[in-house]
Coordinates of N, CA and C in Angstrom, one line a residue:
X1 N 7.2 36.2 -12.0 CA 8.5 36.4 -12.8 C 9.6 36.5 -11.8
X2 N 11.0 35.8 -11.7 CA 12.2 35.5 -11.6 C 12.9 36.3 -12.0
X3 N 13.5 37.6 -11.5 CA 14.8 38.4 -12.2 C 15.8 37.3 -12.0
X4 N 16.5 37.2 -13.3 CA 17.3 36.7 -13.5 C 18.9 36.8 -12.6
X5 N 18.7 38.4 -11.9 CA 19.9 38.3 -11.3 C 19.5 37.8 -9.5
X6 N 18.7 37.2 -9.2 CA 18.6 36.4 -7.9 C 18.1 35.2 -8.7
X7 N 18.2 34.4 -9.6 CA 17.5 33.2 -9.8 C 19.1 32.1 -9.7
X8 N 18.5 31.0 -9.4 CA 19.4 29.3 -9.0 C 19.5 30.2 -7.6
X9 N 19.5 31.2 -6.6 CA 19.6 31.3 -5.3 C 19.1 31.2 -3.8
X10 N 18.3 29.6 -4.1 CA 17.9 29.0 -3.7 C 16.3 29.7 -3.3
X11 N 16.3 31.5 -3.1 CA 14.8 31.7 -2.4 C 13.6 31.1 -2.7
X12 N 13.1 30.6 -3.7 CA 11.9 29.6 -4.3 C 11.8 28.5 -3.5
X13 N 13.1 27.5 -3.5 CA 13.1 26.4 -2.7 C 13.0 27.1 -1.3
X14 N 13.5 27.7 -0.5 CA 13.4 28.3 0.3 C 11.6 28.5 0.9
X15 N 11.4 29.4 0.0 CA 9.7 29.8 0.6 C 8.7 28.6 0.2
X16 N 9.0 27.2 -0.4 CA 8.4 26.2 -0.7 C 8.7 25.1 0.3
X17 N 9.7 25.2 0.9 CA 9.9 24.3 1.8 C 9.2 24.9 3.5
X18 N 8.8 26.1 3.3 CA 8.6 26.7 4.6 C 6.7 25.9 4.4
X19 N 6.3 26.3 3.2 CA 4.8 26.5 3.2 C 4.9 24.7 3.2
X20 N 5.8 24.1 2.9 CA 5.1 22.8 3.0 C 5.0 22.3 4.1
X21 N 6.6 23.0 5.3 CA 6.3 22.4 6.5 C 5.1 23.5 7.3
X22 N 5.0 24.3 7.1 CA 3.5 24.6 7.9 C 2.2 24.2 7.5
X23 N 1.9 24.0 5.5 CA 1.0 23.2 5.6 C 1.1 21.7 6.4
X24 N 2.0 21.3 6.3 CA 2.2 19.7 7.1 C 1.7 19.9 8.8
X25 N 2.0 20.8 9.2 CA 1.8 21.1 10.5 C 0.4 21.4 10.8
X26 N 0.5 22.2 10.4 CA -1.6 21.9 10.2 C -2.3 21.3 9.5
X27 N -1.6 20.1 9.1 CA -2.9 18.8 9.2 C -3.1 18.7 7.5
X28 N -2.4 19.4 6.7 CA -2.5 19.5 5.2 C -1.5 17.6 5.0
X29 N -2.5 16.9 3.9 CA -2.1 16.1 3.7 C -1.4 15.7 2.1
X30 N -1.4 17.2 1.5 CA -1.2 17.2 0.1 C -1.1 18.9 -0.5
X31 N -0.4 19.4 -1.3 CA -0.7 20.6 -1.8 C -0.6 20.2 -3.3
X32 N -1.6 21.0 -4.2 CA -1.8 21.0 -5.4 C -1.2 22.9 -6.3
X33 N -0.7 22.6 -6.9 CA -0.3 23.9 -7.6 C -0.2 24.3 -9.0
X34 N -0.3 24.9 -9.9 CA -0.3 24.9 -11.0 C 0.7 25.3 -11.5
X35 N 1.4 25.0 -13.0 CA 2.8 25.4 -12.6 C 2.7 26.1 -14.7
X36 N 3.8 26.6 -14.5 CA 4.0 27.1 -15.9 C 4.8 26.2 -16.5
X37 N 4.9 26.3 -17.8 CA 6.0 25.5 -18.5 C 7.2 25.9 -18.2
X38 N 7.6 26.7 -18.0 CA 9.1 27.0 -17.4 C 9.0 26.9 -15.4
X39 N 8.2 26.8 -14.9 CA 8.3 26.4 -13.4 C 7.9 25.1 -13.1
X40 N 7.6 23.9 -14.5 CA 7.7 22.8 -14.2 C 8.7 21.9 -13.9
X41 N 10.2 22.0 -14.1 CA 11.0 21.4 -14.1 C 11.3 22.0 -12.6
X42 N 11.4 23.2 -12.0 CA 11.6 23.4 -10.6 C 10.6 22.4 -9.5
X43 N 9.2 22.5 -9.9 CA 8.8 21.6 -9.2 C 8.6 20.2 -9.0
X44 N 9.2 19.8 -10.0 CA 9.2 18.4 -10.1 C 10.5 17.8 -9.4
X45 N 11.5 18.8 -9.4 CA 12.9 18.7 -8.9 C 12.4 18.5 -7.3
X46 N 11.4 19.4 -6.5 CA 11.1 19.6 -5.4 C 9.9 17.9 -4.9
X47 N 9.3 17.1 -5.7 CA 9.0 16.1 -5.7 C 7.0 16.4 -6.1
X48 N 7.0 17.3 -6.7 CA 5.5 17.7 -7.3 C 5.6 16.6 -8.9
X49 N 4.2 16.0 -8.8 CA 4.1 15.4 -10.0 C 2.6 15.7 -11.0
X50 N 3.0 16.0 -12.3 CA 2.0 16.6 -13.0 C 0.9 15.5 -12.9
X51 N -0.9 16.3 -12.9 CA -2.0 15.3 -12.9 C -2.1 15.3 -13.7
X52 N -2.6 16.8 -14.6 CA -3.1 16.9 -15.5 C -2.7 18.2 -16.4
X53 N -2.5 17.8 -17.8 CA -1.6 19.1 -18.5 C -2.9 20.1 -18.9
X54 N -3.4 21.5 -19.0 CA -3.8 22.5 -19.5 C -3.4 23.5 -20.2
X55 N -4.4 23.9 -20.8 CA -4.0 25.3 -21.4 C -4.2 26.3 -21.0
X56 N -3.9 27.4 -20.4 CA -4.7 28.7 -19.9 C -4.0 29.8 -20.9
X57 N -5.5 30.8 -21.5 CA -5.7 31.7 -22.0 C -5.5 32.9 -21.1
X58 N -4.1 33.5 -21.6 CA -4.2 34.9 -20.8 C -3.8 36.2 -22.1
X59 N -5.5 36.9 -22.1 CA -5.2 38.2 -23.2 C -5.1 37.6 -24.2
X60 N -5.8 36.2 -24.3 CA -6.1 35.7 -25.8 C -5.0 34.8 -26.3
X61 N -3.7 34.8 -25.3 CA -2.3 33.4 -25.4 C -3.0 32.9 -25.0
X62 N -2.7 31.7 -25.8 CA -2.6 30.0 -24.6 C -1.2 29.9 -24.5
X63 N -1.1 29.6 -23.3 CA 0.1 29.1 -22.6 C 0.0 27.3 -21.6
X64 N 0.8 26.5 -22.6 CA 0.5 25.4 -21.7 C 0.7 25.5 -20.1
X65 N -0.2 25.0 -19.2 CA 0.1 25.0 -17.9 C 0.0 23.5 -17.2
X66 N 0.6 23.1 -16.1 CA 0.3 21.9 -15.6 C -0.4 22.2 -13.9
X67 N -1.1 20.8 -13.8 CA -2.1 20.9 -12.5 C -0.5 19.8 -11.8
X68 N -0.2 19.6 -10.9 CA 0.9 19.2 -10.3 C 0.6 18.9 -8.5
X69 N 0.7 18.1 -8.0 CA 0.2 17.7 -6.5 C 1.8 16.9 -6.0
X70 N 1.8 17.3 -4.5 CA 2.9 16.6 -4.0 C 2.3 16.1 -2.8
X71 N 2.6 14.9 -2.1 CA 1.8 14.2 -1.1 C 2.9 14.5 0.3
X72 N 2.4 15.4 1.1 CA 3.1 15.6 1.9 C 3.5 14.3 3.2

């Protein structure tokens, strides 16, 4: 969860650009992540593309979720 009073302030992009360049650095040729329906439009902005769409059951919600891979 995103408090609303630091969100659009860039930290997300921020800590996602770090983990990609050190996965890149160590030899990572791809990261896969799962994203919520409201954190899919962030990652796709960042160049993540959905594989495959799911549902995950949490306390008996389903909540759509997406499987999402970016090719570093």
């Amino acid at each position: 969860m995103i408090y609303t009073q630091i969100q659009r302030e860039g930290i997300a992009a921020n800590l996602l650009t770090q983990l990609e360049m050190t996965a890149k650095s160590n030899g990572f040729t791809e990261i896969d992540t799962e994203a919520s329906i409201t954190a899919k439009p962030f990652f796709e902005s960042k160049g993540y593309q959905v594989n495959q769409k799911q549902n995950k059951s949490v306390k008996e919600v389903n909540s759509p979720n997406f499987v999402m891979k970016k090719t570093l």
